[in-house]
XYZ file of C-alpha atoms in Angstrom:
384
model
C 0.081 -3.892 31.752
C 1.377 -1.504 29.616
C 4.897 -3.310 29.419
C 3.136 -6.768 29.419
C 1.153 -5.013 26.325
C 4.130 -4.184 24.716
C 5.370 -7.196 25.162
C 2.820 -9.138 23.603
C 3.223 -7.007 20.608
C 5.825 -9.239 18.559
C 4.444 -8.988 14.979
C 5.558 -6.164 12.405
C 2.588 -4.204 11.499
C 0.546 -5.166 8.531
C 0.275 -3.291 5.466
C -3.470 -2.731 6.025
C -2.222 -1.381 10.092
C 0.008 1.228 8.162
C -2.702 2.426 5.739
C -5.108 3.155 8.317
C -2.503 4.894 10.779
C -1.607 6.796 7.631
C -5.338 7.784 6.822
C -5.695 9.119 10.721
C -2.735 11.248 10.239
C -0.349 9.153 12.147
C 2.857 9.397 10.349
C 6.555 9.504 11.406
C 7.869 12.829 11.828
C 10.972 14.365 12.727
C 11.219 18.060 14.361
C 14.785 18.197 13.931
C 14.587 17.767 10.254
C 11.914 20.533 10.572
C 14.205 22.758 12.212
C 17.409 21.995 9.786
C 14.964 22.924 6.794
C 13.777 26.128 8.631
C 16.756 27.255 9.484
C 18.442 26.254 6.350
C 15.765 28.066 4.262
C 16.401 31.325 6.554
C 20.139 31.227 5.918
C 19.540 30.719 2.094
C 17.332 33.687 1.858
C 19.589 36.005 3.774
C 22.711 34.608 1.659
C 20.639 35.367 -1.260
C 19.175 38.357 -0.612
C 21.304 39.526 2.176
C 23.089 42.309 -0.382
C 19.517 43.565 -1.853
C 18.481 43.424 1.889
C 21.464 45.457 3.618
C 21.416 47.983 0.754
C 17.433 48.499 1.633
C 18.432 49.033 5.186
C 21.140 51.674 4.300
C 18.758 53.539 2.139
C 16.027 53.293 4.840
C 18.564 54.367 7.481
C 19.734 57.242 5.523
C 16.439 58.698 4.482
C 15.197 58.461 8.011
C 18.054 60.253 9.671
C 18.732 62.918 6.649
C 17.788 66.360 6.959
C 16.345 67.988 3.778
C 15.727 71.687 4.529
C 13.404 71.753 1.047
C 10.821 69.743 2.875
C 8.202 71.495 4.966
C 7.991 70.452 8.322
C 4.940 68.374 8.406
C 5.129 65.119 9.710
C 3.591 62.944 6.660
C 6.187 64.800 4.417
C 8.956 63.904 6.451
C 7.956 60.406 6.680
C 7.580 59.624 2.728
C 10.813 58.752 2.090
C 11.297 56.388 4.856
C 7.978 54.630 4.423
C 9.078 53.947 0.517
C 11.952 52.245 1.432
C 10.458 50.509 4.359
C 7.584 49.315 1.887
C 10.694 48.281 -0.679
C 12.414 46.330 2.559
C 9.170 44.752 3.635
C 8.839 42.818 0.211
C 12.386 41.429 0.679
C 11.957 40.448 4.193
C 8.338 38.836 2.992
C 10.115 36.980 0.806
C 12.431 35.480 3.388
C 9.600 34.709 5.280
C 7.768 33.029 2.635
C 10.697 30.640 2.162
C 10.815 29.667 5.509
C 7.217 28.801 5.868
C 7.836 26.908 2.580
C 10.436 24.841 4.126
C 8.637 24.390 7.339
C 5.695 22.567 5.373
C 8.282 20.749 3.348
C 9.664 19.558 6.607
C 6.198 17.892 7.458
C 6.375 15.222 4.771
C 9.850 14.140 6.552
C 10.440 11.085 6.774
C 6.480 9.936 6.691
C 5.959 11.738 3.155
C 2.862 14.129 2.417
C -0.226 13.187 4.049
C -3.411 15.386 4.030
C -5.838 13.323 6.616
C -9.493 14.386 7.439
C -9.614 12.371 10.044
C -6.702 13.630 12.039
C -8.739 17.116 11.852
C -11.887 15.531 13.894
C -12.508 15.790 17.015
C -11.754 13.361 19.667
C -13.030 12.824 22.851
C -9.555 11.462 24.225
C -7.902 14.966 23.116
C -9.790 17.120 24.667
C -10.230 14.839 27.868
C -8.233 16.410 31.289
C -7.153 13.283 32.317
C -5.705 11.820 28.954
C -4.115 15.558 28.292
C -2.228 15.207 31.658
C -1.282 11.690 30.716
C 0.308 13.184 27.532
C 2.014 15.974 29.120
C 3.657 13.507 31.824
C 4.197 10.654 29.877
C 7.908 9.081 28.910
C 7.943 10.396 25.411
C 6.863 14.032 25.893
C 9.647 13.801 28.626
C 12.173 12.842 26.081
C 11.160 15.070 23.626
C 11.380 17.982 26.396
C 15.142 16.771 27.018
C 15.734 16.837 23.501
C 14.704 20.045 23.033
C 16.743 21.317 26.213
C 19.749 19.597 24.823
C 19.407 21.308 21.655
C 18.568 24.758 22.837
C 21.452 24.058 25.212
C 23.680 22.911 22.278
C 22.656 26.174 19.986
C 23.256 28.331 22.874
C 26.622 27.112 23.630
C 27.475 27.518 19.922
C 26.012 30.928 19.765
C 28.161 32.249 22.495
C 31.293 30.768 21.196
C 30.571 32.263 17.916
C 29.752 35.400 19.288
C 33.045 35.686 21.742
C 35.305 34.472 18.938
C 33.759 37.112 16.653
C 33.374 39.613 18.815
C 36.365 41.903 17.659
C 34.371 42.042 14.108
C 31.096 43.013 15.732
C 32.443 45.894 17.666
C 34.243 47.194 14.359
C 30.936 47.347 12.894
C 30.303 50.644 14.714
C 33.360 52.208 12.755
C 32.791 51.293 9.523
C 30.453 52.899 6.672
C 26.851 52.123 6.834
C 26.705 49.994 3.985
C 29.720 48.290 4.949
C 28.454 47.548 8.553
C 25.362 46.381 7.313
C 26.755 43.517 4.737
C 29.270 42.361 7.178
C 26.642 41.957 9.758
C 24.451 39.812 7.604
C 27.494 37.575 6.688
C 27.958 37.382 10.517
C 24.455 36.307 11.063
C 24.850 33.697 8.078
C 28.009 32.082 9.242
C 26.388 31.660 12.740
C 23.547 30.117 11.227
C 25.810 27.642 9.243
C 27.470 26.494 12.499
C 23.641 25.884 13.877
C 22.923 23.902 10.789
C 25.705 21.634 11.141
C 24.365 20.698 14.548
C 21.179 20.098 13.753
C 22.210 18.234 10.119
C 24.087 15.696 12.769
C 20.458 15.488 15.109
C 18.511 14.596 11.879
C 20.685 12.129 10.294
C 20.269 10.171 13.936
C 16.204 11.603 14.139
C 14.893 10.311 11.361
C 15.300 6.781 11.552
C 14.893 6.906 15.068
C 11.334 8.470 14.427
C 10.770 5.888 11.715
C 11.548 2.724 13.782
C 9.556 4.156 17.027
C 6.739 4.637 14.532
C 6.915 0.974 13.410
C 7.471 -0.106 17.073
C 4.121 1.839 18.060
C 2.131 0.196 15.304
C 3.275 -3.582 16.201
C 0.664 -5.861 16.509
C -0.230 -8.743 18.929
C -1.188 -12.288 17.494
C -4.931 -11.717 18.578
C -4.882 -8.356 16.531
C -3.478 -9.824 13.389
C -5.887 -12.438 13.519
C -8.809 -10.323 14.129
C -7.547 -7.892 11.065
C -6.943 -10.978 8.715
C -10.431 -12.051 9.972
C -12.076 -8.559 8.902
C -9.962 -8.158 5.863
C -10.255 -12.104 4.384
C -13.302 -13.454 5.904
C -14.068 -15.931 9.003
C -12.142 -18.855 7.638
C -14.897 -20.988 8.811
C -17.505 -18.695 7.011
C -15.491 -18.946 3.996
C -15.183 -22.424 4.123
C -19.046 -22.511 4.168
C -19.674 -20.610 1.745
C -16.891 -22.797 -0.629
C -18.599 -25.979 0.434
C -22.449 -24.251 -0.698
C -20.789 -23.526 -3.827
C -19.274 -26.883 -4.666
C -22.722 -28.359 -3.725
C -24.498 -25.913 -5.998
C -22.295 -26.783 -8.687
C -22.622 -30.424 -8.265
C -26.321 -29.863 -8.461
C -25.881 -28.631 -11.919
C -23.947 -30.969 -13.148
C -26.282 -33.836 -12.346
C -28.900 -32.148 -13.653
C -27.027 -32.350 -16.893
C -26.457 -36.065 -16.938
C -30.391 -36.874 -18.265
C -29.482 -34.759 -21.310
C -26.180 -36.581 -22.013
C -25.948 -39.107 -24.905
C -23.514 -41.602 -22.956
C -21.730 -41.977 -19.964
C -18.520 -43.675 -20.334
C -17.540 -45.528 -16.738
C -14.669 -47.280 -15.273
C -17.139 -49.126 -13.410
C -15.912 -48.319 -9.917
C -13.978 -45.269 -10.182
C -14.456 -42.707 -13.232
C -17.760 -41.703 -14.817
C -18.066 -39.037 -17.636
C -20.939 -37.739 -19.558
C -20.597 -36.572 -23.026
C -23.384 -34.873 -25.169
C -22.911 -34.279 -28.698
C -25.194 -31.476 -30.471
C -25.421 -31.937 -34.262
C -27.054 -28.411 -34.414
C -24.062 -26.358 -32.505
C -21.801 -28.067 -34.292
C -18.087 -28.622 -32.892
C -16.654 -31.643 -31.262
C -18.644 -33.501 -28.131
C -18.475 -31.806 -24.659
C -18.462 -33.402 -21.165
C -21.416 -32.401 -19.337
C -20.590 -34.188 -16.099
C -17.738 -36.110 -14.780
C -17.030 -37.494 -11.109
C -14.903 -40.001 -9.148
C -15.682 -42.406 -6.676
C -18.906 -41.670 -5.009
C -19.619 -39.108 -7.389
C -18.847 -41.357 -10.021
C -21.628 -43.883 -8.695
C -23.982 -41.091 -8.383
C -23.843 -40.086 -12.265
C -24.106 -43.787 -13.092
C -27.179 -43.896 -11.366
C -28.728 -41.052 -12.754
C -28.070 -42.161 -16.221
C -29.560 -45.127 -15.608
C -32.582 -43.852 -14.156
C -32.647 -41.364 -17.264
C -32.413 -43.959 -19.740
C -28.870 -42.756 -20.706
C -26.377 -45.749 -21.788
C -23.770 -46.533 -19.952
C -20.618 -47.876 -21.453
C -17.730 -49.159 -19.610
C -14.463 -48.167 -21.513
C -11.858 -47.439 -18.515
C -8.950 -46.168 -20.696
C -11.408 -43.816 -22.028
C -13.026 -42.696 -19.000
C -9.679 -42.249 -17.320
C -8.429 -40.120 -20.081
C -11.705 -38.002 -20.332
C -11.655 -37.409 -16.999
C -8.126 -35.954 -16.426
C -7.936 -34.165 -19.669
C -11.359 -32.499 -20.204
C -13.290 -30.130 -18.200
C -16.764 -29.602 -17.471
C -18.273 -28.124 -20.759
C -15.326 -28.100 -22.735
C -14.760 -30.326 -26.062
C -12.948 -33.511 -26.127
C -9.420 -32.929 -27.504
C -8.279 -34.141 -30.803
C -6.393 -37.165 -29.908
C -9.654 -39.148 -28.436
C -11.876 -38.061 -31.593
C -11.606 -41.499 -32.944
C -12.855 -43.271 -29.668
C -15.559 -40.799 -29.207
C -16.667 -41.387 -32.523
C -16.732 -45.237 -31.812
C -18.847 -44.595 -28.806
C -21.237 -42.277 -30.677
C -21.769 -44.583 -33.186
C -22.826 -47.078 -30.831
C -25.530 -44.541 -29.128
C -26.766 -44.156 -32.722
C -27.315 -47.821 -32.883
C -28.931 -48.072 -29.611
C -31.374 -45.595 -30.782
C -32.134 -47.313 -33.762
C -32.075 -50.565 -32.176
C -35.935 -52.062 -31.622
C -35.555 -55.002 -29.478
C -37.275 -58.193 -30.425
C -36.575 -57.227 -34.388
C -32.626 -57.726 -34.467
C -29.768 -58.334 -32.584
C -28.645 -55.593 -29.994
C -25.723 -53.717 -30.993
C -22.397 -54.598 -29.778
C -20.507 -52.168 -27.380
C -16.923 -51.185 -28.663
C -14.049 -52.927 -27.078
C -10.700 -51.943 -27.180
C -10.925 -48.153 -27.893
C -8.207 -46.462 -29.927
C -7.043 -44.231 -26.606
C -3.418 -43.010 -26.688
C -1.038 -44.046 -24.302
C 0.116 -40.875 -23.225
C -3.639 -39.577 -22.843
C -4.426 -42.638 -20.174
C -3.155 -41.499 -16.859
C -2.631 -44.932 -15.582
C -0.289 -45.563 -18.292
C 1.556 -42.039 -17.900
C 2.268 -42.852 -14.007
C 3.488 -46.459 -14.762
C 5.948 -44.530 -17.600
C 7.102 -42.212 -14.634
C 7.738 -44.929 -12.398
C 9.715 -46.911 -14.931
């Protein structure tokens, strides 16, 4: 089942999955980098503070083994010089330990970066469950880590043994030199051994950092079902979103149709386009399109206009131009001012016309609509 599950995880981890893993404290970490930085910090601190540390050790040893006949034979009086040197030596040692601790903290940010996760500090039943604990202990991953650490310890031991044997004459000669010289030389030998160990750790870290990064990404790979589920959670159910959009369109359509009775006129291409225009003299500005529709919606706009007593004018070029170039509640473009002005004059004449007393106003024909504004002519020009 586990192998099948891994085979099913064919999709790379999404940004949301990576972010969630980071919030839970699941980031790539490299122990080899931690070992390298800690040892490097220790070696650097010893190299920098080695002379002063060696001098402090020399003075401590000298004061401890020196005999001063002037000092009374009281235990505390005899210890005071040694304690003073020991305290000075302790501060230097503390500085080295702090540098090593700082390196250990810095190592925890590589390669996954700094990450302070509160969730990672929480108690999980799976962590305290004996069964889960045994599974983690005897897992393939822990076995690989154990083999890596065993190999590392063996290699470090081999390097240390070789270095000690190679420098054995120098170590043996330390007892014959002066105290200051022997301590300084011992420090140099220790730093040299640490340097060889660091070369090994550096080589392992070059391999381990990309390996941990790729393994972390592989662990977070997703199945297709997980990807679909995540998409639904983040983006919403497509079916539900479609229903919401449909309701929004229907609400917008109802609002638009409710504006048709307030229009001054509806310009139509009888079977395809319908555009309702309103001109508000008090508000100023150009006439606005308050409703427009195509095909079935166009027929619905025409029906509402006739029911509401709004004039309907058949002017196909103008209807097409208004539908194509003017959005709802926007003013008409300047290129259509003349044509719309003639239409509004016709509306004004209809309002003043009294049936039976005069001839009905003539609907305007051949309205001046620029060719480039008419989609029908524009399409012909493209195909010509």
